[in-house]
XYZ file of C-alpha atoms in Angstrom:
699
model
C 32.848 -4.490 24.281
C 29.317 -4.836 25.639
C 26.913 -2.056 24.767
C 25.065 -0.347 27.618
C 21.571 -1.680 28.260
C 18.632 0.525 29.287
C 17.252 -0.401 32.696
C 13.949 -1.669 31.393
C 15.512 -3.926 28.761
C 16.547 -7.523 29.017
C 19.222 -8.403 26.432
C 18.107 -11.357 24.328
C 19.854 -13.569 21.864
C 19.323 -12.776 18.222
C 17.228 -15.089 16.120
C 18.920 -16.983 13.277
C 19.455 -14.789 10.227
C 19.232 -11.591 12.287
C 22.286 -10.189 10.523
C 24.102 -9.256 13.711
C 27.541 -10.123 12.411
C 29.507 -7.530 10.556
C 29.837 -8.350 6.887
C 33.104 -7.453 5.168
C 32.665 -6.910 1.479
C 35.206 -6.176 -1.201
C 34.693 -4.900 -4.696
C 35.948 -1.369 -4.267
C 38.438 -1.620 -7.117
C 36.880 -4.256 -9.323
C 35.580 -1.904 -11.998
C 38.614 -2.162 -14.256
C 39.106 -5.905 -13.809
C 35.510 -6.552 -14.915
C 35.827 -4.292 -17.937
C 32.844 -2.197 -16.907
C 32.210 1.011 -18.826
C 30.461 3.523 -16.558
C 28.363 6.530 -17.444
C 30.692 9.529 -18.020
C 27.933 11.986 -17.009
C 28.161 11.221 -13.282
C 30.801 12.059 -10.712
C 33.566 9.679 -9.722
C 32.315 9.646 -6.129
C 28.979 8.134 -7.224
C 30.787 5.484 -9.274
C 32.921 4.661 -6.250
C 29.799 4.337 -4.131
C 28.319 1.955 -6.708
C 31.441 -0.183 -6.756
C 31.470 -0.496 -2.970
C 28.010 -2.097 -2.921
C 28.093 -5.879 -2.296
C 26.076 -6.609 -5.462
C 28.850 -5.122 -7.642
C 31.156 -8.127 -7.447
C 28.265 -10.302 -8.716
C 27.654 -8.093 -11.745
C 29.082 -10.359 -14.430
C 27.634 -13.467 -12.792
C 24.136 -11.916 -12.798
C 24.403 -10.988 -16.481
C 25.659 -14.477 -17.326
C 22.782 -16.153 -15.461
C 20.249 -13.953 -17.254
C 21.655 -15.024 -20.614
C 21.394 -18.673 -19.603
C 18.128 -18.720 -17.639
C 14.742 -17.119 -18.252
C 14.176 -16.393 -14.565
C 16.671 -15.357 -11.896
C 15.770 -15.289 -8.201
C 18.083 -12.848 -6.399
C 18.137 -13.092 -2.619
C 19.766 -9.823 -1.655
C 20.126 -8.860 1.983
C 19.377 -5.350 3.196
C 21.967 -2.905 1.870
C 23.186 -5.092 -0.983
C 22.208 -2.520 -3.638
C 20.001 -4.858 -5.669
C 17.137 -2.365 -6.176
C 19.287 0.427 -7.626
C 22.084 -1.497 -9.336
C 20.486 -4.427 -11.170
C 18.490 -2.208 -13.583
C 21.667 -0.228 -14.340
C 23.736 -3.367 -14.988
C 21.084 -4.502 -17.462
C 21.091 -1.121 -19.221
C 24.900 -1.120 -19.460
C 24.776 -4.658 -20.889
C 22.446 -3.634 -23.721
C 19.081 -4.945 -22.511
C 17.443 -1.546 -23.129
C 18.402 -0.836 -26.765
C 16.104 -0.413 -29.792
C 13.193 0.881 -27.741
C 13.168 -1.938 -25.199
C 12.482 -1.131 -21.542
C 13.652 -2.605 -18.249
C 10.716 -2.609 -15.830
C 11.040 -2.709 -12.045
C 8.010 -3.156 -9.793
C 7.758 -2.035 -6.186
C 4.886 -2.862 -3.821
C 4.675 0.743 -2.558
C 4.347 4.120 -4.266
C 7.012 5.846 -2.173
C 9.554 3.130 -2.959
C 8.938 3.398 -6.718
C 9.502 7.170 -6.592
C 12.540 7.250 -4.279
C 14.419 4.419 -6.014
C 13.767 6.030 -9.418
C 15.140 9.330 -8.103
C 18.282 7.626 -6.798
C 18.924 5.716 -10.033
C 18.370 8.867 -12.118
C 20.925 10.642 -9.926
C 23.426 7.811 -10.361
C 22.869 7.827 -14.117
C 23.281 11.601 -14.336
C 19.867 11.672 -15.995
C 16.799 13.868 -15.664
C 14.034 12.028 -13.805
C 11.322 11.158 -16.307
C 13.707 10.832 -19.248
C 16.079 7.831 -19.285
C 14.866 6.801 -15.821
C 11.217 7.295 -14.861
C 8.455 6.069 -12.589
C 4.737 5.382 -12.958
C 2.289 5.079 -10.074
C -1.475 5.388 -9.783
C -2.602 8.824 -11.003
C 0.983 9.873 -11.821
C 3.161 8.919 -14.821
C 6.667 10.414 -14.919
C 8.074 8.640 -17.985
C 8.866 9.423 -21.624
C 7.471 6.815 -24.070
C 10.376 7.467 -26.448
C 13.327 7.911 -24.071
C 12.684 5.912 -20.874
C 14.879 2.823 -20.564
C 14.446 2.036 -16.858
C 10.873 2.275 -15.600
C 10.007 1.918 -11.911
C 6.342 1.331 -11.093
C 3.991 -0.138 -8.545
C 2.899 -3.724 -9.134
C -0.683 -2.481 -9.563
C 0.392 -0.164 -12.384
C 2.117 -3.020 -14.241
C -1.027 -5.111 -13.938
C -3.041 -2.328 -15.583
C -0.414 -2.046 -18.298
C -1.000 -5.734 -19.064
C -4.602 -4.898 -19.925
C -3.370 -2.691 -22.787
C -0.477 -4.959 -23.792
C -1.042 -8.527 -22.484
C 2.399 -9.768 -23.623
C 4.265 -6.684 -22.316
C 5.993 -6.482 -25.691
C 8.046 -3.345 -24.833
C 9.835 -4.986 -21.916
C 13.009 -7.042 -22.273
C 13.460 -7.625 -18.518
C 11.013 -7.325 -15.627
C 12.283 -7.188 -12.062
C 9.841 -7.828 -9.203
C 11.468 -6.132 -6.223
C 10.540 -6.769 -2.576
C 8.690 -9.902 -3.687
C 8.760 -11.300 -0.159
C 5.964 -8.868 0.780
C 3.651 -11.106 -1.276
C 1.151 -8.385 -2.091
C -2.035 -9.184 -3.956
C -0.790 -7.695 -7.230
C 2.695 -9.221 -6.979
C 1.241 -12.730 -6.673
C -1.059 -12.146 -9.657
C 1.821 -10.759 -11.738
C 3.978 -13.788 -10.914
C 1.257 -16.093 -12.282
C 0.737 -13.937 -15.383
C 4.461 -13.685 -16.143
C 4.731 -17.457 -16.103
C 2.072 -17.520 -18.827
C 3.723 -14.684 -20.783
C 7.086 -16.478 -20.790
C 5.532 -19.365 -22.708
C 4.617 -16.939 -25.491
C 7.788 -14.819 -25.116
C 10.708 -17.074 -24.127
C 13.108 -14.144 -24.668
C 11.532 -12.198 -21.753
C 13.752 -12.284 -18.676
C 12.354 -12.110 -15.140
C 14.214 -11.208 -11.959
C 12.534 -11.893 -8.616
C 14.400 -9.900 -5.952
C 13.894 -9.708 -2.221
C 15.609 -9.291 1.130
C 14.056 -12.385 2.706
C 12.431 -14.888 0.414
C 11.638 -18.563 0.050
C 13.803 -18.633 -3.067
C 13.300 -22.299 -3.883
C 9.500 -21.983 -4.080
C 9.842 -19.142 -6.632
C 12.452 -21.042 -8.633
C 10.301 -24.198 -8.683
C 7.233 -22.139 -9.664
C 8.960 -20.705 -12.745
C 10.861 -23.846 -13.714
C 9.312 -25.487 -16.765
C 11.580 -28.495 -16.421
C 9.454 -31.624 -16.466
C 12.385 -34.053 -16.347
C 13.823 -32.503 -13.145
C 17.237 -32.516 -14.802
C 19.182 -29.445 -13.554
C 20.651 -29.005 -17.044
C 17.169 -28.154 -18.344
C 16.219 -25.666 -15.614
C 14.773 -22.339 -16.758
C 15.194 -20.617 -13.372
C 18.171 -20.132 -11.057
C 18.952 -18.664 -7.620
C 21.700 -16.198 -6.694
C 22.406 -15.002 -3.151
C 24.028 -11.608 -2.564
C 25.364 -10.727 0.868
C 24.294 -7.487 2.502
C 26.358 -4.641 3.846
C 25.214 -4.608 7.459
C 26.868 -3.811 10.753
C 26.315 -5.537 14.098
C 22.940 -4.876 15.698
C 22.297 -5.490 19.392
C 18.752 -6.649 20.146
C 17.056 -5.621 23.403
C 13.768 -7.148 24.536
C 11.313 -5.827 27.091
C 11.902 -7.448 30.498
C 8.148 -7.852 30.954
C 5.014 -7.368 28.816
C 4.314 -3.692 28.040
C 0.817 -2.495 29.111
C 0.733 0.524 26.744
C 3.160 0.154 23.851
C 2.470 3.662 22.503
C 3.444 5.267 25.803
C 6.473 2.944 26.050
C 7.442 3.925 22.513
C 7.601 7.607 23.488
C 9.506 6.832 26.711
C 12.054 4.752 24.782
C 12.548 7.465 22.140
C 13.268 10.033 24.828
C 15.554 7.679 26.788
C 17.615 6.994 23.659
C 17.845 10.721 22.953
C 19.049 11.499 26.461
C 21.473 8.587 26.969
C 22.719 7.376 23.571
C 25.275 8.910 21.164
C 24.206 10.630 17.944
C 22.224 8.648 15.399
C 18.687 8.779 14.029
C 15.760 6.756 15.388
C 13.203 4.720 13.428
C 10.066 3.636 15.318
C 7.561 1.129 13.890
C 3.819 1.359 14.568
C 0.851 -0.409 12.934
C -1.016 2.457 11.295
C -1.503 6.133 10.560
C -3.625 6.762 13.660
C -0.919 5.418 15.986
C 1.843 7.227 14.075
C 0.123 10.590 14.449
C -0.679 9.987 18.122
C 2.909 9.085 19.016
C 4.183 11.958 16.853
C 2.121 14.449 18.866
C 3.352 12.943 22.149
C 6.993 13.128 21.015
C 6.604 16.731 19.841
C 5.183 17.629 23.262
C 8.226 15.996 24.886
C 10.589 17.858 22.558
C 9.030 21.183 23.546
C 9.563 20.319 27.210
C 13.279 19.590 26.718
C 15.580 22.123 28.327
C 19.286 22.745 27.804
C 19.651 19.790 25.443
C 22.899 19.759 23.494
C 21.173 17.910 20.646
C 17.901 18.949 19.021
C 15.201 16.525 17.853
C 13.166 16.520 14.634
C 10.165 14.142 14.643
C 8.660 13.129 11.277
C 5.808 10.766 10.287
C 5.946 8.153 7.523
C 2.920 6.230 6.220
C 1.455 5.286 2.860
C -1.320 7.886 2.588
C 0.941 10.768 3.605
C 1.264 13.325 0.767
C 4.349 12.714 -1.389
C 6.119 15.934 -0.338
C 5.783 15.034 3.336
C 7.012 11.496 2.674
C 10.161 12.874 1.076
C 11.025 14.889 4.205
C 12.286 11.769 6.008
C 15.094 11.493 3.438
C 16.341 15.049 3.982
C 19.612 15.479 5.839
C 19.517 17.241 9.187
C 22.111 19.353 10.988
C 25.012 17.856 12.887
C 23.407 18.628 16.264
C 19.948 17.350 15.331
C 18.610 13.827 15.825
C 15.921 12.742 13.378
C 13.112 10.554 14.709
C 11.047 8.828 12.008
C 7.767 7.341 13.262
C 6.575 4.961 10.571
C 4.332 2.095 9.600
C 5.774 -1.033 7.964
C 6.282 1.066 4.813
C 9.819 1.672 6.171
C 10.457 -2.012 6.815
C 11.914 -3.031 3.474
C 10.655 -0.853 0.630
C 12.699 2.249 1.446
C 16.029 3.039 3.072
C 16.387 6.086 5.325
C 20.045 6.964 5.769
C 21.369 7.711 9.237
C 19.188 5.263 11.193
C 21.122 3.767 14.129
C 18.326 2.964 16.587
C 15.157 0.996 15.806
C 12.145 0.615 18.100
C 9.735 -2.170 17.156
C 6.215 -1.799 18.579
C 5.513 -5.420 17.618
C 2.310 -4.833 15.632
C 1.290 -4.354 12.013
C -2.029 -3.451 10.384
C -2.999 -5.708 7.514
C -6.047 -6.404 5.384
C -8.106 -9.407 6.456
C -11.135 -10.831 4.648
C -13.776 -12.992 6.287
C -15.229 -15.118 3.496
C -18.171 -16.161 5.724
C -19.394 -12.624 6.358
C -17.930 -10.908 3.290
C -16.321 -8.272 5.523
C -12.840 -7.050 4.598
C -11.251 -4.917 7.272
C -7.951 -3.569 8.511
C -6.805 -5.691 11.448
C -3.968 -4.982 13.877
C -1.965 -8.169 14.487
C 1.469 -9.082 15.912
C 4.324 -8.927 13.398
C 5.953 -12.084 12.076
C 9.489 -13.118 13.015
C 10.654 -12.312 9.483
C 9.239 -8.768 9.780
C 10.827 -8.293 13.201
C 14.196 -9.281 11.728
C 13.746 -6.874 8.831
C 12.920 -4.049 11.224
C 15.964 -4.745 13.380
C 18.187 -4.833 10.308
C 17.358 -1.193 9.579
C 19.588 -0.234 12.530
C 22.741 -1.682 10.976
C 22.956 0.189 7.698
C 25.476 2.927 8.521
C 27.210 1.648 11.662
C 26.675 -0.645 14.630
C 23.149 -0.149 15.869
C 20.602 -1.120 18.469
C 17.091 -2.511 18.100
C 14.600 -2.263 20.962
C 11.605 -4.609 20.877
C 8.610 -3.641 22.999
C 7.825 -7.285 23.732
C 9.563 -10.121 25.545
C 11.975 -12.622 24.049
C 9.479 -15.372 24.821
C 6.779 -13.480 22.890
C 9.138 -13.198 19.901
C 9.570 -16.971 19.767
C 5.773 -17.399 19.657
C 5.341 -15.065 16.663
C 4.474 -16.666 13.296
C 7.497 -17.255 11.055
C 6.101 -15.231 8.125
C 3.049 -13.108 7.299
C 0.181 -14.792 5.461
C 0.276 -13.763 1.753
C -2.247 -11.033 0.923
C -3.833 -13.308 -1.683
C -5.094 -15.573 1.122
C -6.578 -12.797 3.292
C -8.157 -10.330 0.842
C -11.421 -9.642 -0.911
C -10.822 -11.091 -4.367
C -13.240 -8.868 -6.286
C -10.487 -6.660 -7.763
C -8.048 -9.445 -8.793
C -10.813 -11.571 -10.336
C -12.072 -8.560 -12.310
C -8.583 -7.845 -13.640
C -7.897 -11.483 -14.523
C -11.189 -11.618 -16.417
C -10.216 -8.447 -18.272
C -6.959 -10.149 -19.284
C -8.945 -12.973 -20.889
C -8.537 -15.513 -18.064
C -12.134 -16.711 -17.699
C -11.407 -19.798 -15.608
C -9.859 -18.029 -12.628
C -10.053 -21.217 -10.537
C -7.317 -22.769 -12.698
C -5.058 -19.726 -12.634
C -1.541 -20.651 -11.384
C -1.585 -18.796 -8.049
C 1.673 -18.954 -6.095
C -0.458 -19.253 -2.925
C -3.993 -20.295 -3.957
C -6.813 -18.493 -2.111
C -9.699 -20.369 -0.510
C -12.621 -21.469 -2.656
C -15.024 -19.536 -0.368
C -13.134 -16.301 -1.002
C -13.226 -16.932 -4.757
C -16.985 -17.543 -4.661
C -17.523 -14.364 -2.625
C -15.513 -12.356 -5.154
C -17.479 -13.756 -8.091
C -20.801 -13.103 -6.325
C -19.868 -9.475 -5.647
C -18.860 -8.833 -9.267
C -22.036 -10.488 -10.540
C -24.171 -8.387 -8.187
C -22.429 -5.206 -9.391
C -23.108 -6.151 -13.017
C -19.446 -6.658 -13.924
C -20.038 -10.332 -14.828
C -22.841 -11.876 -16.872
C -24.773 -15.098 -16.234
C -21.892 -17.115 -17.707
C -19.356 -15.501 -15.300
C -17.745 -13.661 -18.200
C -16.911 -9.963 -18.243
C -20.034 -7.939 -19.052
C -19.802 -5.416 -21.911
C -19.196 -2.554 -21.496
C -19.644 -2.102 -17.710
C -17.338 -4.922 -16.566
C -14.528 -3.937 -18.926
C -14.687 -0.299 -17.854
C -14.767 -1.242 -14.165
C -11.564 -3.237 -14.679
C -9.854 -0.292 -16.367
C -10.625 2.163 -13.565
C -7.853 2.175 -10.902
C -10.433 1.835 -8.108
C -12.165 -0.870 -6.109
C -15.153 -2.448 -7.932
C -17.837 -0.717 -5.833
C -16.292 2.719 -6.322
C -15.796 2.032 -10.040
C -19.460 1.018 -10.468
C -20.636 4.159 -8.626
C -18.571 6.363 -10.946
C -19.579 4.661 -14.173
C -23.333 4.908 -13.530
C -23.166 8.493 -12.201
C -24.094 9.866 -15.647
C -27.369 7.893 -15.526
C -28.199 9.552 -12.208
C -27.236 13.028 -13.515
C -24.711 13.625 -10.746
C -21.330 12.666 -12.243
C -19.669 15.918 -11.090
C -20.548 15.263 -7.441
C -19.681 11.570 -7.589
C -16.303 12.379 -9.156
C -15.536 14.605 -6.185
C -16.648 12.011 -3.630
C -14.585 9.256 -5.296
C -11.493 11.488 -5.335
C -11.957 12.539 -1.699
C -12.221 8.885 -0.639
C -8.654 8.409 -1.910
C -7.406 10.773 0.818
C -7.097 9.580 4.398
C -7.575 11.979 7.287
C -9.152 14.935 5.499
C -9.884 16.411 8.927
C -6.986 17.136 11.289
C -7.316 16.929 15.077
C -4.294 18.303 16.986
C -4.087 16.968 20.551
C -4.167 20.456 22.083
C -7.055 21.709 19.926
C -9.460 18.776 19.771
C -12.566 20.784 20.675
C -11.827 23.500 18.113
C -11.132 20.868 15.445
C -14.413 19.105 16.224
C -16.374 22.373 15.956
C -14.714 23.103 12.599
C -15.613 19.637 11.343
C -19.260 20.056 12.354
C -19.458 23.198 10.214
C -18.903 21.060 7.120
C -21.038 18.148 8.321
C -24.440 17.328 6.861
C -27.152 15.071 8.237
C -26.899 12.700 5.247
C -23.431 11.547 6.296
C -19.740 11.484 5.474
C -19.861 11.289 1.673
C -21.747 14.557 1.270
C -19.617 16.085 4.028
C -16.526 15.324 1.925
C -18.275 16.929 -1.051
C -18.853 20.071 1.050
C -15.193 20.219 2.083
C -13.960 19.923 -1.512
C -16.336 22.589 -2.809
C -15.362 24.970 0.003
C -11.672 24.309 -0.713
C -12.189 25.426 -4.325
C -14.364 28.356 -3.252
C -11.503 29.670 -1.124
C -9.075 29.131 -4.031
C -7.133 26.238 -2.441
C -5.868 28.520 0.300
C -3.498 26.762 2.720
C -4.167 29.280 5.506
C -7.917 28.662 5.211
C -7.225 24.911 5.557
C -5.095 25.532 8.636
C -7.808 27.671 10.232
C -10.416 24.955 9.541
C -8.235 21.988 10.574
C -8.166 20.482 7.076
C -5.407 18.478 5.406
C -4.211 20.964 2.759
C -1.888 18.580 0.880
C -4.481 15.833 1.007
C -7.075 18.142 -0.542
C -4.620 19.169 -3.267
C -4.121 15.494 -4.055
C -7.894 14.961 -4.205
C -8.162 17.751 -6.811
C -5.444 16.072 -8.908
C -7.052 12.623 -8.606
C -10.432 14.082 -9.590
C -8.968 15.457 -12.820
C -7.433 12.074 -13.656
C -10.716 10.266 -13.032
C -12.629 12.842 -15.068
C -10.387 12.183 -18.083
C -11.136 8.459 -17.812
C -14.900 9.038 -17.565
C -14.810 11.308 -20.614
C -12.950 8.589 -22.508
C -15.796 6.212 -21.575
C -18.292 8.893 -22.739
C -19.944 9.145 -19.313
C -22.289 12.149 -19.293
C -20.843 15.044 -17.237
C -23.765 16.498 -15.302
C -24.566 17.962 -11.887
C -27.437 17.147 -9.538
C -27.906 20.883 -8.882
C -28.155 20.345 -5.136
C -30.474 17.305 -5.202
C -28.988 15.233 -2.339
C -31.233 12.186 -2.879
C -29.950 11.776 -6.437
C -26.358 11.669 -5.214
C -27.252 9.265 -2.390
C -29.040 6.895 -4.782
C -25.934 6.844 -6.981
C -23.776 6.022 -3.948
C -26.137 3.133 -3.138
C -25.828 1.860 -6.734
C -22.183 1.061 -6.007
C -22.169 0.382 -2.272
C -25.383 -1.592 -1.814
C -23.369 -4.703 -0.771
C -22.049 -2.594 2.155
C -25.438 -1.888 3.735
C -26.322 -2.176 7.414
C -29.322 -1.408 9.640
C -29.588 -0.290 13.252
C -30.298 -3.126 15.695
C -32.171 -2.753 19.027
C -29.011 -3.988 20.767
C -27.389 -0.620 19.989
C -25.170 -1.797 17.139
C -25.544 -2.144 13.379
C -25.952 -5.427 11.526
C -25.089 -6.115 7.897
C -28.213 -7.003 5.964
C -26.972 -10.098 4.157
C -24.962 -11.733 6.956
C -26.238 -10.087 10.177
C -22.650 -9.193 11.134
C -22.310 -6.644 13.989
C -20.735 -3.257 13.143
C -20.398 0.192 14.718
C -20.105 3.714 13.309
C -16.566 5.027 13.650
C -16.254 7.943 16.133
C -14.769 10.126 13.367
C -18.017 9.950 11.356
C -20.450 12.885 11.370
C -23.171 10.256 11.958
C -21.614 9.265 15.287
C -24.428 10.894 17.271
C -26.959 10.127 19.979
C -29.603 9.493 17.307
C -28.013 7.023 14.871
C -29.714 6.578 11.473
C -31.664 3.368 10.854
C -30.139 2.402 7.481
C -26.632 3.167 6.189
C -24.044 2.206 3.591
C -20.305 2.398 4.335
C -17.023 2.548 2.426
C -14.826 0.234 4.530
C -14.437 -1.487 7.894
C -11.674 -0.833 10.417
C -11.222 -3.589 12.989
C -9.716 -2.435 16.289
C -11.461 -2.909 19.635
C -14.689 -3.116 17.600
C -15.551 -3.439 13.916
C -16.056 0.167 12.803
C -17.700 1.404 9.600
C -15.859 4.351 8.024
C -17.251 6.880 5.515
C -20.899 6.228 6.377
C -24.021 7.641 4.672
C -27.674 7.427 5.708
C -30.013 5.905 3.119
C -33.659 4.991 2.619
C -34.109 1.220 2.851
C -36.467 1.216 -0.166
C -33.555 2.266 -2.374
C -31.835 -1.072 -1.762
C -34.654 -3.015 -3.382
C -35.212 -0.456 -6.130
C -31.534 -0.364 -7.120
C -30.473 -3.942 -6.282
C -33.592 -6.179 -6.314
C -31.358 -9.110 -7.307
C -29.394 -8.674 -4.063
C -32.029 -7.713 -1.482
C -35.603 -8.781 -0.797
C -37.824 -7.247 1.894
C -41.271 -8.096 3.237
C -43.290 -11.315 3.626
C -43.076 -14.175 1.143
C -46.330 -13.017 -0.527
C -45.037 -9.426 -0.816
C -41.748 -10.630 -2.314
C -43.604 -12.794 -4.847
C -45.843 -9.859 -5.811
C -42.812 -7.583 -6.274
C -41.153 -10.191 -8.482
C -44.275 -10.477 -10.675
C -44.454 -6.685 -10.960
C -40.774 -6.522 -11.932
C -41.188 -9.268 -14.565
C -44.131 -7.423 -16.128
């Protein structure tokens, strides 16, 4: 029976692999026949749920393949249960005895936490005991008791610095590997090296959509090409999905945010019960659409079904992220407005309708200019298919794409791996710390460009992390690698003791880990702007953030005070926690804990010591230009320096590329500081003046 089509939709045919056909899976009563002994501490209903998952009937086959092969590539469709069940099968089969640990990496923090919570529940265990998780600035594991450890790929990479052979782990599972994050690609190359030293280590590469053969061939150490000597194998597990009808826009959409809101409301008014998941590129768009939807909800009259709109993005505080997983009342429809964080990493139960805005925000690095920014680009076909598949998890669903069928066919097949579009300063620094000096010969799954590698090496050399022989400098380079921050931030922190302002710099570094410190409700924009100006200082955003943090502590972390001043209360609480973690690390490195006692120039000089590569000057054309590459930039409207009298010289934290290339977290500086602090990077004046300065420096 044909499903009703909204007036402004043109039904399109599904792309291959869309997963529109209903999959019938067995396995409900296979527990006894496979001789599986389940955990007696959990209820029968949970065991029945586990047995109904499609991956269950492959249990013995998976364990057999792991005994035979060093690496197993598992292609598991959405809903197969691979993320939660594979670690448990390994535990039940004895891979976590005698102190050994089964490690599972996730590309996103929220996925590591939520999957760990689910597995702990299924095991009847206390989270942090037998099952735990570890993410940046938060470790919920027990060194003695934890057998299954979920973590972000970045956390595992840092663990390799302490234990290069990962001697505690018997099996490592790289989940959601198709996302091809920077850290996942590095880990894949490192694990291939580790397996040569530890042939008993087993690796599982798991994903929903994946070029399985390329991973298998990468790990295979079979020179003769004889299948009998293969060290890697592939296993495909079907998913548990229901039919999904795809609807395309009949014509190009002029304003996809407005169309997103209209579609949400049309579904609510015309479609049966079922939750909605809407995909947008970034936090700014999520919050804008959220406000528009909330306004529409308030205007609803005599609706038999209520609506609850919730945001979902990476920098959202953990407690708010967890709200999307809460169950709602029978007469309430949940609307989750999310970035691509909800595409594959997490599963939100109850989703029946998906709206795909057609865009994603990704990191992009220009090796010619040295600028790394966040760029909004069209999604790939693989991502569009993943998004649509979210609608078929609980019953037949519908996916609405805010672009035409013709536009879908023109989308790229897959997203470019992060390794080939990122600033390589951080990965090079970490590889050097792991003893890999010749990074050019490192076995990258997708090798980056030589220009990007050179840029990364130049940046690290300029920051003092590498010596003249391109080796890790002692002790600065080693300590920079150990800090869970970008190289420029790490350098700023580590030299803060020399500038006698480590307390202030600690606060600034922690506050930079929080996005959207200032809130700006749509109906109170003027009041929010006035509140922000009260904290603002003429020097710029970094010292403004310092003011906010100090005031937050002065008013004893009061949530009502934050609400009255339009501040992100949970974000500020997180900044306080992060600051404590960073302070412990600095104390371990014996960095002197001192305060500038209100001397702003001292703090600004310290900021320049880390961010001098991100310096720009005001150009007569009305824009800023980077000093090294003359690249045009603009101050972001959210900055306190976005005024009629822009400063002449600034440093910035990052670049956001939208309609223009915007600098975010901007601070005014004195241009003379650039030469004083980084004479090896900048030279000013005539040739004779430069020569004289060099002679003076040499003396």
